[in-house]
Amino acid sequence: MKSMMDVTVGKDLGDDITKAYIAGFLDGDGAITAVIERHAEKKFSFRVRVSLDFYQHKAHIYLLHYLRKVFGEGYLGRSIRNTHKLSLRNQTTLKNILPLLYPFSRIKRNQIRIALRILNTVIHKKSDLLRVARLADKLSSYNVRSQSRRKNFSTIIV
């Protein structure tokens, strides 16, 4: 049996128990978001970037270190008050991780589905960009905090 610490992202996250644990962690203390941002190097001057975030009280930060080790990457920093956050923003990594978590998620399945549609859309035309930007708007509607904090919506592209 493969150790949970010997995981290479893109191949596997380990056994089903590990995937179920991570999916449950995401369902309870995680967020999937998509940000529409200006990007000078992009053909249409914008991009939609998906982020996978896990939150935990500072007393349990070791859990975020564990997840970071399993994923093999991620930015670990402070969030609000005594909370810390692990953020995964590498789009290729997210394309590999999210399908592995999907079957085990109970609460964030729709968000995973939307995020994967965003991640798997190739932007050839401005209409493709608008489609993924609208998906980002839809994804943000699932996140309560996004509604009061989000500044960029698909309308900025038009």
PDB file of C-alpha atoms in Angstrom:
ATOM      1  CA  MET A   1       0.000   0.000   0.000  1.00  0.00           C
ATOM      2  CA  LYS A   2       1.256   3.458  -0.939  1.00  0.00           C
ATOM      3  CA  SER A   3       2.032   5.879   1.886  1.00  0.00           C
ATOM      4  CA  MET A   4       0.001   9.103   1.951  1.00  0.00           C
ATOM      5  CA  MET A   5       3.242  11.064   1.989  1.00  0.00           C
ATOM      6  CA  ASP A   6       4.602   9.436  -1.191  1.00  0.00           C
ATOM      7  CA  VAL A   7       2.010  10.991  -3.450  1.00  0.00           C
ATOM      8  CA  THR A   8       2.787  12.764  -6.696  1.00  0.00           C
ATOM      9  CA  VAL A   9       0.058  15.116  -7.857  1.00  0.00           C
ATOM     10  CA  GLY A  10      -1.209  14.160 -11.276  1.00  0.00           C
ATOM     11  CA  LYS A  11      -0.837  10.465 -10.585  1.00  0.00           C
ATOM     12  CA  ASP A  12      -2.957   9.997  -7.489  1.00  0.00           C
ATOM     13  CA  LEU A  13      -3.705  11.362  -4.023  1.00  0.00           C
ATOM     14  CA  GLY A  14      -3.315   7.967  -2.436  1.00  0.00           C
ATOM     15  CA  ASP A  15      -6.032   5.564  -1.438  1.00  0.00           C
ATOM     16  CA  ASP A  16      -9.772   6.254  -1.312  1.00  0.00           C
ATOM     17  CA  ILE A  17      -9.622   6.950   2.416  1.00  0.00           C
ATOM     18  CA  THR A  18      -7.180   9.805   1.819  1.00  0.00           C
ATOM     19  CA  LYS A  19      -9.294  11.211  -1.023  1.00  0.00           C
ATOM     20  CA  ALA A  20     -12.439  10.975   1.111  1.00  0.00           C
ATOM     21  CA  TYR A  21     -10.661  12.702   4.021  1.00  0.00           C
ATOM     22  CA  ILE A  22      -9.484  15.571   1.795  1.00  0.00           C
ATOM     23  CA  ALA A  23     -12.923  15.901   0.146  1.00  0.00           C
ATOM     24  CA  GLY A  24     -14.555  16.024   3.589  1.00  0.00           C
ATOM     25  CA  PHE A  25     -12.024  18.623   4.726  1.00  0.00           C
ATOM     26  CA  LEU A  26     -12.864  20.674   1.630  1.00  0.00           C
ATOM     27  CA  ASP A  27     -16.606  20.278   2.237  1.00  0.00           C
ATOM     28  CA  GLY A  28     -16.271  21.516   5.810  1.00  0.00           C
ATOM     29  CA  ASP A  29     -13.325  23.910   5.930  1.00  0.00           C
ATOM     30  CA  GLY A  30     -12.541  24.676   2.326  1.00  0.00           C
ATOM     31  CA  ALA A  31     -13.526  26.876  -0.587  1.00  0.00           C
ATOM     32  CA  ILE A  32     -13.364  26.698  -4.345  1.00  0.00           C
ATOM     33  CA  THR A  33     -13.247  30.102  -5.973  1.00  0.00           C
ATOM     34  CA  ALA A  34     -12.652  31.589  -9.389  1.00  0.00           C
ATOM     35  CA  VAL A  35     -11.261  35.071  -9.880  1.00  0.00           C
ATOM     36  CA  ILE A  36     -11.599  37.159 -13.022  1.00  0.00           C
ATOM     37  CA  GLU A  37      -8.507  39.291 -13.329  1.00  0.00           C
ATOM     38  CA  ARG A  38      -6.743  41.504 -15.798  1.00  0.00           C
ATOM     39  CA  HIS A  39      -3.714  39.850 -17.351  1.00  0.00           C
ATOM     40  CA  ALA A  40      -1.667  41.792 -19.894  1.00  0.00           C
ATOM     41  CA  GLU A  41      -0.151  38.685 -21.484  1.00  0.00           C
ATOM     42  CA  LYS A  42      -3.516  37.100 -22.288  1.00  0.00           C
ATOM     43  CA  LYS A  43      -5.084  37.480 -25.734  1.00  0.00           C
ATOM     44  CA  PHE A  44      -8.221  39.184 -24.400  1.00  0.00           C
ATOM     45  CA  SER A  45      -6.461  40.939 -21.459  1.00  0.00           C
ATOM     46  CA  PHE A  46      -8.270  38.837 -18.819  1.00  0.00           C
ATOM     47  CA  ARG A  47      -8.073  35.396 -17.308  1.00  0.00           C
ATOM     48  CA  VAL A  48     -10.191  33.316 -14.950  1.00  0.00           C
ATOM     49  CA  ARG A  49      -8.125  31.621 -12.258  1.00  0.00           C
ATOM     50  CA  VAL A  50      -9.487  28.870 -10.011  1.00  0.00           C
ATOM     51  CA  SER A  51      -8.277  28.543  -6.429  1.00  0.00           C
ATOM     52  CA  LEU A  52      -8.705  25.736  -3.907  1.00  0.00           C
ATOM     53  CA  ASP A  53      -8.404  26.910  -0.298  1.00  0.00           C
ATOM     54  CA  PHE A  54      -8.397  25.064   3.020  1.00  0.00           C
ATOM     55  CA  TYR A  55      -8.848  26.918   6.320  1.00  0.00           C
ATOM     56  CA  GLN A  56      -7.916  25.903   9.851  1.00  0.00           C
ATOM     57  CA  HIS A  57      -7.452  27.478  13.272  1.00  0.00           C
ATOM     58  CA  LYS A  58      -3.799  28.128  14.135  1.00  0.00           C
ATOM     59  CA  ALA A  59      -3.934  25.413  16.807  1.00  0.00           C
ATOM     60  CA  HIS A  60      -4.484  22.856  14.029  1.00  0.00           C
ATOM     61  CA  ILE A  61      -2.161  24.291  11.386  1.00  0.00           C
ATOM     62  CA  TYR A  62      -0.426  20.907  11.224  1.00  0.00           C
ATOM     63  CA  LEU A  63      -3.431  19.711   9.189  1.00  0.00           C
ATOM     64  CA  LEU A  64      -2.661  22.315   6.527  1.00  0.00           C
ATOM     65  CA  HIS A  65       0.983  21.246   6.541  1.00  0.00           C
ATOM     66  CA  TYR A  66      -0.204  17.660   6.027  1.00  0.00           C
ATOM     67  CA  LEU A  67      -2.361  18.670   3.035  1.00  0.00           C
ATOM     68  CA  ARG A  68       0.487  20.695   1.561  1.00  0.00           C
ATOM     69  CA  LYS A  69       2.735  17.666   1.791  1.00  0.00           C
ATOM     70  CA  VAL A  70       0.118  15.416   0.163  1.00  0.00           C
ATOM     71  CA  PHE A  71      -0.413  17.897  -2.685  1.00  0.00           C
ATOM     72  CA  GLY A  72       3.288  18.634  -3.029  1.00  0.00           C
ATOM     73  CA  GLU A  73       2.613  22.365  -3.247  1.00  0.00           C
ATOM     74  CA  GLY A  74       0.478  25.219  -2.010  1.00  0.00           C
ATOM     75  CA  TYR A  75       0.854  28.590  -0.341  1.00  0.00           C
ATOM     76  CA  LEU A  76       0.358  28.598   3.422  1.00  0.00           C
ATOM     77  CA  GLY A  77      -0.487  31.898   5.079  1.00  0.00           C
ATOM     78  CA  ARG A  78      -2.687  33.694   7.575  1.00  0.00           C
ATOM     79  CA  SER A  79      -6.309  34.336   6.832  1.00  0.00           C
ATOM     80  CA  ILE A  80      -8.443  36.224   9.352  1.00  0.00           C
ATOM     81  CA  ARG A  81      -8.176  36.340  13.143  1.00  0.00           C
ATOM     82  CA  ASN A  82      -6.518  33.090  14.268  1.00  0.00           C
ATOM     83  CA  THR A  83      -7.147  31.219  11.041  1.00  0.00           C
ATOM     84  CA  HIS A  84      -4.604  30.024   8.512  1.00  0.00           C
ATOM     85  CA  LYS A  85      -5.169  29.134   4.884  1.00  0.00           C
ATOM     86  CA  LEU A  86      -3.591  26.740   2.399  1.00  0.00           C
ATOM     87  CA  SER A  87      -4.132  27.902  -1.187  1.00  0.00           C
ATOM     88  CA  LEU A  88      -3.608  25.876  -4.326  1.00  0.00           C
ATOM     89  CA  ARG A  89      -3.623  27.978  -7.498  1.00  0.00           C
ATOM     90  CA  ASN A  90      -1.667  25.947 -10.020  1.00  0.00           C
ATOM     91  CA  GLN A  91      -4.310  25.338 -12.670  1.00  0.00           C
ATOM     92  CA  THR A  92      -2.729  22.087 -13.908  1.00  0.00           C
ATOM     93  CA  THR A  93      -2.582  20.733 -10.365  1.00  0.00           C
ATOM     94  CA  LEU A  94      -6.235  21.636  -9.815  1.00  0.00           C
ATOM     95  CA  LYS A  95      -7.226  19.864 -13.044  1.00  0.00           C
ATOM     96  CA  ASN A  96      -5.646  16.730 -11.590  1.00  0.00           C
ATOM     97  CA  ILE A  97      -6.850  17.033  -7.985  1.00  0.00           C
ATOM     98  CA  LEU A  98     -10.484  18.031  -8.373  1.00  0.00           C
ATOM     99  CA  PRO A  99     -11.626  14.959 -10.357  1.00  0.00           C
ATOM    100  CA  LEU A 100     -10.106  12.758  -7.637  1.00  0.00           C
ATOM    101  CA  LEU A 101     -12.076  14.567  -4.921  1.00  0.00           C
ATOM    102  CA  TYR A 102     -15.364  14.807  -6.820  1.00  0.00           C
ATOM    103  CA  PRO A 103     -16.710  11.292  -6.086  1.00  0.00           C
ATOM    104  CA  PHE A 104     -16.137  11.780  -2.349  1.00  0.00           C
ATOM    105  CA  SER A 105     -17.488  15.317  -1.985  1.00  0.00           C
ATOM    106  CA  ARG A 106     -21.007  15.736  -0.671  1.00  0.00           C
ATOM    107  CA  ILE A 107     -21.353  19.501  -0.251  1.00  0.00           C
ATOM    108  CA  LYS A 108     -19.059  20.996  -2.895  1.00  0.00           C
ATOM    109  CA  ARG A 109     -19.797  18.668  -5.836  1.00  0.00           C
ATOM    110  CA  ASN A 110     -21.477  21.389  -7.907  1.00  0.00           C
ATOM    111  CA  GLN A 111     -18.593  23.748  -7.228  1.00  0.00           C
ATOM    112  CA  ILE A 112     -16.056  21.119  -8.280  1.00  0.00           C
ATOM    113  CA  ARG A 113     -18.054  20.492 -11.463  1.00  0.00           C
ATOM    114  CA  ILE A 114     -18.109  24.219 -12.314  1.00  0.00           C
ATOM    115  CA  ALA A 115     -14.415  24.650 -11.488  1.00  0.00           C
ATOM    116  CA  LEU A 116     -13.532  21.747 -13.781  1.00  0.00           C
ATOM    117  CA  ARG A 117     -15.556  23.285 -16.602  1.00  0.00           C
ATOM    118  CA  ILE A 118     -13.562  26.498 -16.141  1.00  0.00           C
ATOM    119  CA  LEU A 119     -10.231  24.668 -15.961  1.00  0.00           C
ATOM    120  CA  ASN A 120     -10.932  22.505 -19.008  1.00  0.00           C
ATOM    121  CA  THR A 121     -12.116  25.291 -21.318  1.00  0.00           C
ATOM    122  CA  VAL A 122      -9.574  26.419 -23.864  1.00  0.00           C
ATOM    123  CA  ILE A 123      -9.911  30.129 -24.606  1.00  0.00           C
ATOM    124  CA  HIS A 124      -9.827  30.614 -28.386  1.00  0.00           C
ATOM    125  CA  LYS A 125     -12.447  33.347 -28.720  1.00  0.00           C
ATOM    126  CA  LYS A 126     -13.731  36.130 -26.533  1.00  0.00           C
ATOM    127  CA  SER A 127     -16.997  34.192 -26.219  1.00  0.00           C
ATOM    128  CA  ASP A 128     -15.013  31.364 -24.555  1.00  0.00           C
ATOM    129  CA  LEU A 129     -13.617  33.826 -22.038  1.00  0.00           C
ATOM    130  CA  LEU A 130     -17.088  35.238 -21.368  1.00  0.00           C
ATOM    131  CA  ARG A 131     -18.455  31.727 -20.851  1.00  0.00           C
ATOM    132  CA  VAL A 132     -15.825  30.870 -18.212  1.00  0.00           C
ATOM    133  CA  ALA A 133     -16.255  34.310 -16.601  1.00  0.00           C
ATOM    134  CA  ARG A 134     -19.985  33.594 -16.233  1.00  0.00           C
ATOM    135  CA  LEU A 135     -19.089  30.223 -14.734  1.00  0.00           C
ATOM    136  CA  ALA A 136     -16.877  32.107 -12.251  1.00  0.00           C
ATOM    137  CA  ASP A 137     -19.899  34.268 -11.379  1.00  0.00           C
ATOM    138  CA  LYS A 138     -21.970  31.129 -10.860  1.00  0.00           C
ATOM    139  CA  LEU A 139     -19.244  29.562  -8.711  1.00  0.00           C
ATOM    140  CA  SER A 140     -19.088  32.666  -6.507  1.00  0.00           C
ATOM    141  CA  SER A 141     -22.835  32.403  -5.847  1.00  0.00           C
ATOM    142  CA  TYR A 142     -22.124  29.244  -3.812  1.00  0.00           C
ATOM    143  CA  ASN A 143     -19.664  31.081  -1.564  1.00  0.00           C
ATOM    144  CA  VAL A 144     -21.409  33.259   0.999  1.00  0.00           C
ATOM    145  CA  ARG A 145     -18.350  35.437   1.667  1.00  0.00           C
ATOM    146  CA  SER A 146     -17.761  36.036  -2.055  1.00  0.00           C
ATOM    147  CA  GLN A 147     -21.011  37.937  -2.366  1.00  0.00           C
ATOM    148  CA  SER A 148     -19.851  40.745  -0.107  1.00  0.00           C
ATOM    149  CA  ARG A 149     -16.153  40.720  -1.072  1.00  0.00           C
ATOM    150  CA  ARG A 150     -15.981  39.904  -4.776  1.00  0.00           C
ATOM    151  CA  LYS A 151     -15.183  42.843  -7.029  1.00  0.00           C
ATOM    152  CA  ASN A 152     -14.736  41.378 -10.501  1.00  0.00           C
ATOM    153  CA  PHE A 153     -17.679  39.936 -12.391  1.00  0.00           C
ATOM    154  CA  SER A 154     -18.057  38.763 -15.976  1.00  0.00           C
ATOM    155  CA  THR A 155     -19.413  42.214 -16.887  1.00  0.00           C
ATOM    156  CA  ILE A 156     -15.896  43.725 -16.658  1.00  0.00           C
ATOM    157  CA  ILE A 157     -14.923  41.775 -19.783  1.00  0.00           C
ATOM    158  CA  VAL A 158     -17.744  43.104 -21.973  1.00  0.00           C
TER     159      VAL A 158
END
